[in-house]
Coordinates of C-alpha atoms and ligand atoms in Angstrom, one line a residue:
M1 CA 3.4 -109.7 98.3
T2 CA 0.4 -109.0 96.0
H3 CA 0.9 -107.1 92.7
A4 CA -1.6 -105.4 90.5
H5 CA -0.5 -107.2 87.4
Q6 CA 0.6 -110.7 86.6
R7 CA 4.4 -110.4 86.4
L8 CA 7.1 -112.2 84.4
L9 CA 10.7 -112.0 85.5
I10 CA 13.6 -111.9 83.0
I11 CA 16.9 -112.8 84.6
D12 CA 19.6 -111.1 82.6
F13 CA 22.9 -112.8 81.9
G14 CA 24.2 -110.0 79.8
S15 CA 22.9 -110.6 76.3
Q16 CA 22.9 -107.6 73.9
V17 CA 19.2 -108.4 73.1
T18 CA 17.7 -108.9 76.5
Q19 CA 15.6 -105.7 76.1
L20 CA 14.1 -107.3 73.0
I21 CA 12.6 -110.1 75.1
A22 CA 10.9 -107.5 77.2
R23 CA 9.6 -105.8 74.1
R24 CA 8.1 -109.0 72.7
L25 CA 6.4 -109.7 76.0
R26 CA 5.0 -106.2 76.5
E27 CA 3.6 -106.5 73.0
L28 CA 1.6 -109.5 74.3
N29 CA 0.3 -107.2 77.2
V30 CA 2.5 -109.1 79.7
Y31 CA 4.2 -107.1 82.4
C32 CA 7.8 -108.0 82.8
E33 CA 11.0 -106.7 84.4
I34 CA 14.6 -107.3 83.6
H35 CA 16.9 -108.0 86.6
P36 CA 20.6 -108.9 86.6
Y37 CA 21.3 -112.5 87.7
N38 CA 23.4 -111.3 90.7
R39 CA 20.6 -109.2 92.1
V40 CA 18.1 -112.0 92.1
D41 CA 18.0 -114.2 95.3
A42 CA 15.4 -116.4 97.0
A43 CA 13.9 -113.4 98.9
F44 CA 13.7 -111.3 95.7
L45 CA 11.9 -114.2 93.9
K46 CA 9.4 -114.5 96.7
D47 CA 8.7 -110.8 96.7
F48 CA 8.6 -110.5 92.9
A49 CA 6.1 -113.4 92.7
P50 CA 6.6 -114.1 89.0
L51 CA 4.1 -116.2 87.1
A52 CA 6.9 -117.3 84.8
V53 CA 10.7 -116.7 84.4
I54 CA 12.9 -116.3 81.4
F55 CA 16.7 -116.7 81.5
S56 CA 18.3 -114.4 78.9
G57 CA 21.3 -115.3 76.7
G58 CA 24.7 -114.0 77.7
P59 CA 28.3 -113.9 76.6
A60 CA 29.7 -116.1 79.4
S61 CA 30.5 -119.8 79.5
V62 CA 29.2 -122.0 82.3
F63 CA 32.8 -123.3 82.6
A64 CA 34.2 -119.9 83.6
D65 CA 35.1 -119.2 87.2
G66 CA 32.2 -117.5 88.8
A67 CA 30.0 -118.2 85.8
P68 CA 26.7 -116.3 86.1
M69 CA 24.0 -118.5 87.6
P70 CA 20.5 -117.9 88.9
P71 CA 19.6 -118.9 92.5
K72 CA 18.6 -122.6 92.6
A73 CA 15.4 -121.5 94.3
V74 CA 14.1 -120.4 90.9
F75 CA 13.5 -124.0 90.0
D76 CA 11.3 -124.5 93.1
L77 CA 8.9 -121.7 92.3
G78 CA 6.7 -124.1 90.4
V79 CA 6.3 -121.7 87.5
P80 CA 7.3 -122.1 83.8
I81 CA 10.8 -121.2 82.9
L82 CA 12.2 -120.5 79.5
G83 CA 16.0 -120.6 79.0
I84 CA 17.4 -118.9 75.9
C85 CA 20.9 -119.7 74.6
Y86 CA 23.2 -119.2 77.6
G87 CA 20.0 -119.5 79.6
Q88 CA 19.5 -123.0 78.1
Q89 CA 23.0 -124.0 79.1
V90 CA 22.5 -122.8 82.6
M91 CA 19.3 -124.8 82.9
M92 CA 21.0 -128.0 81.7
H93 CA 24.1 -127.4 83.8
L94 CA 22.1 -126.9 87.0
L95 CA 19.5 -129.6 86.4
G96 CA 21.9 -132.4 85.6
G97 CA 22.6 -132.2 81.9
R98 CA 25.9 -131.5 80.3
V99 CA 27.3 -128.6 78.4
E100 CA 30.5 -128.8 76.3
R101 CA 32.9 -126.2 75.3
G102 CA 32.5 -125.1 71.7
H103 CA 35.5 -126.5 69.8
G104 CA 34.6 -125.9 66.2
T105 CA 30.9 -126.1 67.0
A106 CA 30.3 -122.4 67.5
E107 CA 27.3 -121.2 65.5
F108 CA 26.5 -117.6 64.6
G109 CA 23.7 -116.6 62.4
R110 CA 20.8 -118.1 60.5
A111 CA 20.0 -121.8 61.0
Y112 CA 17.0 -124.0 60.4
V113 CA 15.4 -126.1 63.0
T114 CA 13.3 -129.2 62.2
P115 CA 10.9 -130.9 64.5
T116 CA 11.5 -134.3 66.1
D117 CA 8.5 -136.6 66.5
A118 CA 6.9 -135.3 69.5
R119 CA 4.6 -132.2 69.6
L120 CA 4.9 -129.5 72.2
P121 CA 2.3 -126.8 72.9
L122 CA 5.2 -124.3 73.1
L123 CA 5.6 -124.8 69.4
D124 CA 1.9 -124.3 68.3
G125 CA 2.0 -122.6 64.9
W126 CA 5.6 -123.7 64.3
F127 CA 6.9 -126.0 61.6
E128 CA 3.9 -125.5 59.3
A129 CA 6.5 -125.2 56.5
G130 CA 8.4 -128.2 57.8
R131 CA 11.3 -126.3 59.3
E132 CA 11.7 -122.9 60.9
Q133 CA 14.4 -120.3 60.5
V134 CA 16.0 -119.3 63.8
W135 CA 18.9 -117.1 64.9
M136 CA 21.8 -118.8 66.6
S137 CA 24.6 -117.2 68.5
H138 CA 26.5 -119.6 70.7
G139 CA 30.0 -120.9 71.4
D140 CA 29.4 -123.7 73.9
H141 CA 26.6 -126.2 73.4
V142 CA 24.5 -128.7 75.3
S143 CA 25.8 -132.2 74.8
Q144 CA 23.4 -134.0 77.1
I145 CA 20.0 -132.9 78.3
A146 CA 19.0 -133.0 81.9
P147 CA 16.8 -135.8 83.3
G148 CA 13.1 -135.2 82.5
F149 CA 13.9 -133.2 79.3
Q150 CA 13.1 -134.3 75.7
V151 CA 14.2 -133.0 72.4
Y152 CA 11.6 -131.3 70.2
G153 CA 13.7 -129.6 67.6
T154 CA 17.2 -130.0 66.1
S155 CA 19.4 -128.0 63.8
P156 CA 22.6 -129.3 62.0
N157 CA 24.9 -127.7 64.6
A158 CA 22.5 -127.9 67.6
P159 CA 21.0 -131.3 68.2
F160 CA 19.3 -129.9 71.2
A161 CA 17.9 -126.7 69.6
I162 CA 14.6 -127.1 71.4
T163 CA 14.2 -129.1 74.6
A164 CA 11.6 -129.2 77.3
D165 CA 10.4 -130.9 80.4
P166 CA 6.7 -130.4 79.8
D167 CA 5.6 -131.7 83.2
R168 CA 7.5 -129.0 85.0
H169 CA 7.0 -126.5 82.2
F170 CA 10.8 -126.0 81.8
Y171 CA 11.7 -125.0 78.2
A172 CA 15.1 -124.4 76.8
V173 CA 16.1 -123.2 73.4
Q174 CA 19.5 -122.7 71.9
F175 CA 18.5 -119.9 69.6
H176 CA 17.2 -116.4 70.1
P177 CA 13.4 -116.2 69.6
E178 CA 13.4 -112.4 70.5
V179 CA 15.2 -111.2 67.3
H180 CA 13.5 -110.6 64.0
H181 CA 15.7 -113.2 62.3
T182 CA 13.6 -115.8 64.1
P183 CA 10.4 -115.0 62.3
K184 CA 8.2 -117.2 64.5
G185 CA 9.9 -116.0 67.7
A186 CA 6.9 -113.9 68.8
K187 CA 4.7 -116.9 68.4
L188 CA 6.9 -118.9 70.7
Y189 CA 6.7 -116.2 73.4
E190 CA 2.9 -116.0 72.9
N191 CA 2.7 -119.8 73.5
F192 CA 5.0 -119.6 76.5
V193 CA 2.9 -116.9 78.3
R194 CA -0.3 -118.7 77.4
L195 CA 1.0 -121.9 79.0
A196 CA 2.0 -119.9 82.1
G197 CA -1.5 -118.5 82.5
F198 CA -1.0 -114.9 81.5
T199 CA -4.2 -113.2 80.6
G200 CA -2.7 -110.1 79.0
D201 CA -3.7 -107.7 81.8
W202 CA -0.9 -105.2 81.0
T203 CA -2.9 -102.5 79.2
M204 CA -2.4 -98.8 79.1
G205 CA -5.8 -98.2 80.7
A206 CA -4.8 -100.4 83.6
Y207 CA -1.4 -98.8 83.8
R208 CA -2.9 -95.4 84.0
E209 CA -5.2 -96.3 86.9
D210 CA -2.3 -97.9 88.7
A211 CA 0.1 -95.1 88.1
I212 CA -2.4 -92.5 89.4
Q213 CA -2.9 -94.4 92.6
K214 CA 0.9 -94.8 93.1
I215 CA 1.5 -91.1 92.6
R216 CA -1.3 -90.2 95.1
D217 CA 0.2 -92.7 97.7
Q218 CA 3.7 -91.3 97.2
V219 CA 2.9 -87.6 97.2
G220 CA 0.0 -87.3 99.6
D221 CA -1.0 -83.6 100.0
R222 CA 2.5 -82.2 99.1
Q223 CA 3.6 -80.1 96.1
V224 CA 5.3 -81.4 93.0
I225 CA 7.2 -79.4 90.3
C226 CA 7.9 -80.7 86.9
G227 CA 10.4 -79.3 84.3
L228 CA 8.6 -79.3 81.0
S229 CA 10.6 -79.4 77.8
G230 CA 7.7 -79.7 75.4
G231 CA 8.9 -83.2 74.5
V232 CA 6.6 -86.3 74.8
D233 CA 8.1 -87.8 77.9
S234 CA 7.9 -84.8 80.2
S235 CA 4.5 -83.9 78.8
V236 CA 3.0 -87.3 79.4
A237 CA 4.5 -87.4 82.9
A238 CA 3.0 -84.0 83.7
I239 CA -0.5 -84.8 82.4
L240 CA -0.6 -88.1 84.3
I241 CA 0.6 -86.5 87.5
H242 CA -2.0 -83.7 87.1
E243 CA -4.7 -86.3 86.7
A244 CA -3.5 -87.8 90.0
I245 CA -3.0 -84.7 92.2
G246 CA -4.5 -81.8 90.3
D247 CA -3.2 -78.4 91.3
Q248 CA -0.6 -79.8 93.7
L249 CA 1.5 -80.0 90.4
T250 CA 3.2 -76.9 88.9
C251 CA 5.1 -77.1 85.7
V252 CA 8.0 -75.0 84.8
F253 CA 8.7 -74.4 81.2
V254 CA 12.1 -72.7 80.6
D255 CA 12.2 -70.9 77.3
H256 CA 15.9 -70.4 76.6
G257 CA 15.3 -68.5 73.4
L258 CA 16.5 -71.5 71.4
L259 CA 13.1 -73.1 70.6
R260 CA 11.6 -73.6 67.2
L261 CA 9.0 -71.4 65.5
N262 CA 5.9 -71.0 67.7
E263 CA 7.0 -73.7 70.0
A264 CA 6.7 -71.8 73.3
E265 CA 3.2 -70.7 72.4
E266 CA 2.1 -74.2 71.5
V267 CA 3.4 -75.8 74.7
V268 CA 2.0 -73.0 76.9
T269 CA -1.4 -73.1 75.2
M270 CA -1.7 -76.8 75.5
F271 CA -0.8 -77.0 79.1
R272 CA -2.6 -73.9 80.4
D273 CA -5.6 -73.8 78.1
T274 CA -6.3 -77.4 77.2
Y275 CA -5.2 -79.1 80.3
N276 CA -5.5 -76.3 82.8
I277 CA -2.3 -77.3 84.4
P278 CA -0.6 -74.5 86.5
L279 CA 2.4 -73.5 84.4
I280 CA 5.3 -71.1 85.0
H281 CA 6.4 -69.9 81.6
A282 CA 9.9 -68.6 82.3
D283 CA 11.0 -66.5 79.3
E284 CA 14.7 -66.4 80.0
S285 CA 15.8 -65.9 76.4
D286 CA 17.7 -62.7 77.2
L287 CA 19.7 -64.5 79.9
F288 CA 20.6 -67.5 77.8
L289 CA 21.3 -65.6 74.5
G290 CA 23.3 -63.0 76.5
A291 CA 25.5 -65.7 78.0
L292 CA 26.0 -67.3 74.6
E293 CA 27.1 -64.1 72.9
G294 CA 30.4 -64.6 71.2
V295 CA 30.5 -68.3 72.1
S296 CA 31.2 -70.7 69.2
D297 CA 32.8 -73.7 70.9
P298 CA 30.1 -76.5 71.0
E299 CA 31.1 -77.7 74.5
V300 CA 31.1 -74.3 76.0
K301 CA 27.6 -73.7 74.5
R302 CA 26.3 -77.0 76.0
K303 CA 27.8 -76.3 79.4
T304 CA 26.6 -72.7 79.5
I305 CA 23.0 -73.8 78.6
G306 CA 23.1 -76.7 81.1
R307 CA 24.3 -74.5 84.0
L308 CA 21.8 -71.7 83.3
F309 CA 19.0 -74.2 83.0
I310 CA 19.6 -75.5 86.5
D311 CA 19.9 -71.9 87.9
V312 CA 16.7 -70.8 86.2
F313 CA 14.7 -73.9 87.1
Q314 CA 15.8 -73.6 90.7
K315 CA 14.8 -69.9 90.8
H316 CA 11.3 -70.5 89.5
A317 CA 10.9 -73.7 91.6
H318 CA 11.2 -71.4 94.7
E319 CA 8.1 -69.6 93.5
V320 CA 6.1 -72.8 94.0
G321 CA 7.2 -72.7 97.6
G322 CA 7.7 -75.8 99.5
A323 CA 7.6 -78.3 96.7
T324 CA 9.2 -81.5 98.0
F325 CA 8.9 -83.6 94.8
L326 CA 10.5 -83.2 91.4
A327 CA 8.8 -85.0 88.5
Q328 CA 10.8 -86.4 85.6
G329 CA 9.9 -88.3 82.5
T330 CA 12.5 -91.0 83.0
L331 CA 11.9 -94.1 80.9
Y332 CA 12.5 -97.8 81.5
P333 CA 15.6 -98.1 79.2
D334 CA 17.2 -95.4 81.3
V335 CA 16.9 -97.4 84.5
I336 CA 17.5 -101.0 83.5
E337 CA 20.6 -102.3 85.2
S338 CA 22.6 -104.0 82.6
V339 CA 25.1 -106.8 83.3
S340 CA 28.6 -105.7 82.2
F341 CA 31.2 -108.3 81.5
S342 CA 33.8 -105.9 80.3
G343 CA 35.1 -105.1 83.7
G344 CA 34.3 -108.3 85.5
P345 CA 30.8 -109.1 86.8
S346 CA 30.1 -105.5 87.8
V347 CA 26.8 -103.9 87.4
T348 CA 26.4 -100.7 85.5
I349 CA 23.4 -98.6 86.5
K350 CA 22.3 -96.3 83.7
S351 CA 20.4 -93.5 85.2
H352 CA 19.2 -90.5 83.4
H353 CA 18.4 -87.1 84.9
N354 CA 16.6 -84.8 82.6
V355 CA 17.5 -81.9 84.9
G356 CA 20.9 -83.3 85.9
G357 CA 21.9 -83.2 89.5
L358 CA 18.9 -81.1 90.6
P359 CA 17.2 -83.5 93.0
E360 CA 20.3 -83.8 95.1
K361 CA 21.0 -80.1 95.0
M362 CA 17.5 -79.1 96.0
G363 CA 17.0 -82.0 98.4
M364 CA 13.9 -83.2 96.5
K365 CA 12.5 -86.6 96.0
L366 CA 11.7 -87.9 92.5
V367 CA 8.4 -88.7 91.0
E368 CA 9.0 -90.8 87.9
P369 CA 5.7 -92.3 86.7
L370 CA 7.1 -93.5 83.4
R371 CA 10.0 -95.5 84.8
E372 CA 8.4 -98.8 83.8
L373 CA 7.7 -97.8 80.2
F374 CA 9.4 -98.0 76.8
K375 CA 9.2 -95.0 74.5
D376 CA 6.4 -96.4 72.3
E377 CA 4.4 -97.3 75.5
V378 CA 4.8 -93.6 76.6
R379 CA 3.2 -92.6 73.3
A380 CA 0.4 -95.1 73.8
L381 CA -0.1 -93.7 77.3
G382 CA -0.2 -90.2 75.8
R383 CA -3.0 -91.3 73.5
E384 CA -4.8 -92.8 76.4
L385 CA -4.5 -89.4 78.1
G386 CA -5.8 -87.6 75.1
L387 CA -2.6 -85.9 74.1
P388 CA -3.0 -84.7 70.4
E389 CA -1.4 -87.0 67.9
K390 CA 0.7 -84.2 66.4
F391 CA 2.3 -83.8 69.8
I392 CA 2.8 -87.5 70.4
G393 CA 4.6 -88.2 67.2
R394 CA 6.9 -85.3 67.4
H395 CA 10.6 -85.8 66.4
P396 CA 13.0 -85.6 69.3
F397 CA 14.4 -82.1 70.0
P398 CA 17.6 -81.7 72.0
G399 CA 17.8 -79.9 75.3
P400 CA 20.3 -77.2 74.0
G401 CA 17.8 -76.5 71.2
L402 CA 18.7 -74.5 68.2
A403 CA 22.1 -73.6 69.7
I404 CA 23.6 -76.9 68.4
R405 CA 22.0 -76.3 65.0
C406 CA 23.7 -73.0 64.6
P407 CA 27.4 -73.8 64.4
G408 CA 29.7 -70.9 65.2
E409 CA 28.4 -67.8 66.9
I410 CA 24.7 -67.6 67.8
T411 CA 22.9 -64.4 67.0
R412 CA 19.2 -63.5 67.2
E413 CA 19.3 -62.8 63.5
K414 CA 20.6 -66.2 62.6
L415 CA 18.1 -67.9 65.0
A416 CA 15.2 -66.1 63.3
I417 CA 16.3 -67.2 59.9
L418 CA 16.9 -70.8 61.1
R419 CA 13.4 -70.9 62.6
Q420 CA 11.8 -69.9 59.3
A421 CA 13.8 -72.4 57.3
D422 CA 13.1 -75.2 59.7
A423 CA 9.4 -74.5 59.6
V424 CA 9.3 -74.6 55.8
Y425 CA 11.3 -77.8 55.7
I426 CA 9.1 -79.6 58.3
D427 CA 6.0 -78.3 56.5
Q428 CA 7.3 -79.8 53.3
I429 CA 7.9 -83.2 55.0
R430 CA 4.4 -83.2 56.5
K431 CA 2.9 -82.2 53.2
H432 CA 4.6 -85.1 51.5
G433 CA 3.4 -87.5 54.2
L434 CA 7.0 -88.4 55.2
Y435 CA 7.0 -87.1 58.8
D436 CA 6.3 -90.4 60.5
E437 CA 8.8 -92.3 58.4
I438 CA 11.6 -90.1 59.5
W439 CA 13.1 -90.4 63.0
Q440 CA 14.3 -86.8 63.1
A441 CA 14.5 -83.9 60.7
F442 CA 15.7 -80.3 61.0
A443 CA 17.4 -77.4 59.3
A444 CA 20.7 -76.0 60.5
I445 CA 22.2 -72.6 59.6
L446 CA 25.8 -72.7 58.4
P447 CA 28.3 -70.1 59.5
V448 CA 29.1 -69.0 55.9
R449 CA 27.6 -66.6 53.4
T450 CA 27.6 -67.4 49.8
V451 CA 26.8 -65.5 46.6
G452 CA 23.6 -66.0 44.6
V453 CA 21.4 -64.3 42.1
M454 CA 17.7 -63.6 42.6
G455 CA 16.0 -61.8 39.7
D456 CA 18.4 -59.2 38.6
Y457 CA 20.1 -58.9 42.0
R458 CA 23.2 -60.3 43.5
T459 CA 22.6 -61.9 47.0
Y460 CA 25.1 -62.6 49.7
D461 CA 23.3 -64.7 52.3
Y462 CA 23.6 -67.7 54.6
A463 CA 23.6 -71.3 53.5
C464 CA 21.5 -73.8 55.4
S465 CA 21.7 -77.5 55.5
L466 CA 18.9 -79.9 55.9
R467 CA 19.1 -83.1 57.9
A468 CA 16.7 -86.1 58.0
V469 CA 17.6 -89.5 59.5
T470 CA 16.1 -92.9 60.2
S471 CA 17.1 -94.5 63.4
V472 CA 15.8 -96.8 66.1
D473 CA 17.3 -95.2 69.2
G474 CA 19.4 -92.3 68.0
M475 CA 22.6 -94.2 68.6
T476 CA 23.1 -95.0 65.0
A477 CA 21.4 -93.3 62.0
D478 CA 21.1 -93.3 58.3
Y479 CA 20.3 -90.3 56.1
Y480 CA 16.8 -90.3 54.7
P481 CA 16.7 -90.9 50.9
F482 CA 14.5 -88.1 49.7
T483 CA 13.7 -87.9 46.0
H484 CA 15.5 -85.3 44.0
E485 CA 12.1 -83.7 43.3
F486 CA 11.4 -83.3 47.0
L487 CA 14.8 -81.8 47.6
A488 CA 14.6 -79.4 44.7
E489 CA 11.1 -78.2 45.7
T490 CA 12.1 -77.8 49.3
A491 CA 15.3 -75.8 48.4
T492 CA 13.2 -73.5 46.1
R493 CA 10.6 -72.9 48.8
I494 CA 13.2 -72.1 51.5
I495 CA 15.1 -69.7 49.2
N496 CA 11.9 -68.0 48.1
E497 CA 10.2 -67.9 51.5
V498 CA 13.1 -67.3 53.9
P499 CA 15.0 -64.0 53.5
G500 CA 18.6 -64.4 54.5
I501 CA 19.1 -67.8 52.9
N502 CA 20.2 -68.2 49.3
R503 CA 21.7 -71.8 49.3
V504 CA 20.5 -75.1 50.6
M505 CA 22.4 -78.3 51.1
Y506 CA 21.2 -81.8 52.1
D507 CA 23.3 -83.6 54.7
V508 CA 24.0 -87.2 53.6
T509 CA 26.2 -88.2 56.5
S510 CA 25.3 -91.3 58.5
K511 CA 26.0 -91.8 62.2
P512 CA 28.7 -92.9 62.7
P513 CA 30.8 -91.3 61.5
G514 CA 28.7 -88.2 61.9
T515 CA 26.3 -87.3 64.7
I516 CA 22.7 -86.4 64.2
E517 CA 23.0 -82.9 65.5
M518 CA 25.6 -80.5 64.1
E519 CA 27.4 -80.1 67.4
Ligands
XMP601 P1 23.7 -86.9 68.3 O1 23.8 -85.5 67.8 O2 24.5 -87.2 69.5 O3 22.1 -87.0 68.8 O4 23.8 -88.0 67.3 C1 21.5 -88.2 69.2 C2 20.1 -87.8 69.6 O5 20.1 -87.1 70.9 C3 19.6 -85.8 70.7 N1 20.4 -84.9 71.5 C4 20.1 -84.4 72.7 N2 19.0 -84.6 73.5 N3 19.9 -83.2 75.1 C5 18.9 -83.9 74.7 O6 17.9 -84.0 75.3 C6 21.1 -83.0 74.5 O7 22.0 -82.3 74.9 C7 21.2 -83.7 73.2 N4 22.1 -83.7 72.3 C8 21.7 -84.5 71.2 C9 19.6 -85.5 69.3 O8 18.6 -84.5 68.9 C10 19.3 -86.9 68.7 O9 18.0 -87.2 68.7

């Protein structure tokens, strides 16, 4: 099979950091995919046609019954292979070396590797300071290397820290070059892909051309609908699909009345006026806010919104008439099959439906042009497509919108106050040049009134809380350490500019134990 790009295959043995290998390679403009070891066989290898293969680390032991192994055919491909940690042990085990159980030789954390006499092109740029810091994380260890291999680097607890058979281009390291604690790790990957003949042909320009062709081939002359949330992923997907098939795409933007200040106008203007993409602007705020009246339980709020969203989307999708495809901004981390060792060698498939359950319900096929991309690559593609920077760098905004930033009962009055406070807060953050340093920031309106004094008057108004967090993926988060001056200035502005609020708090809870959103 011929492929548009040079491809590298990562065989996953269940390491927590396998995705980081993919990140390091993508940064080198190398296209790669992660596949679990038990989904890779000789036929798959032939079809995938990798120019190089990497074996990831993993928690297993080669001594365990049914220890995860790659197909032997991988060694006959005639392409360079790099084995990392468990991947190294697998290589040695299968190629005639020996691995020993770790009795007192387990090694976790920082270690230093020093070179042995020989030089290896894989290590160009290494050992300039005599030794290199690396990150080790292993129980078992290699006790005898396979025939044809030589040692190129050792550490006190890993005499075979770096080994290679340069003739066959088989490389095996005991440490993890993909983590930041191995400072020269990226250089090692760069050397590896250079040795394998990669030219760095994975660029956003090339991806865009390719994706457009694929969308045209998939869709033909049929109709596509796309649920737009106003977030980066669905926006980039919509613009890309529009570039591919023009007016065969219709977007549906459901305004549930829980959006931020001016948000609906901004999204509608951008899609209709700037990009000229057919857009149904479904103002359903009465429906959603009506259904949420008197509801204060967070789960009931979420379920109500989710259910109505599907009903409304379906109703408007019928207006498009005969659309057979549903477009979604699904990303690569959502579709990677990860090896799970907790319940035996099972395979967990993480799949993510932005409009949960809809494709099945409506009998539609999916168009997911971002399935191969990481979040920052989606942003790069957005830039390539001319999406304004302000839009690309936006903080995440949850599907249930302001509903989960308004604990207790939701009223139109509270939502209006919240929108104003949030706008002032974000304006402050932008003015101080902090927006891009923060992963997500927002105001929430608390379900209490407190007493204050403004001028000569007593006030009895709502309290609001401000949240700002740093995070990598939203799974864990730390509160952002604003200066006292910033907090004081922001509180003063909100109280002066937003009628209905007379007290401002700053939320200093991390996640865990808190969550990012209030509900
Ligand atoms: P939590 O509050 O769980 O939020 O710490 C983690 C991240 O997920 C976002 N979030 C959502 N996004 N639909 C979404 O699309 C949701 O229902 C939802 N709930 C939370 C949240 O904004 C944060 O970025």
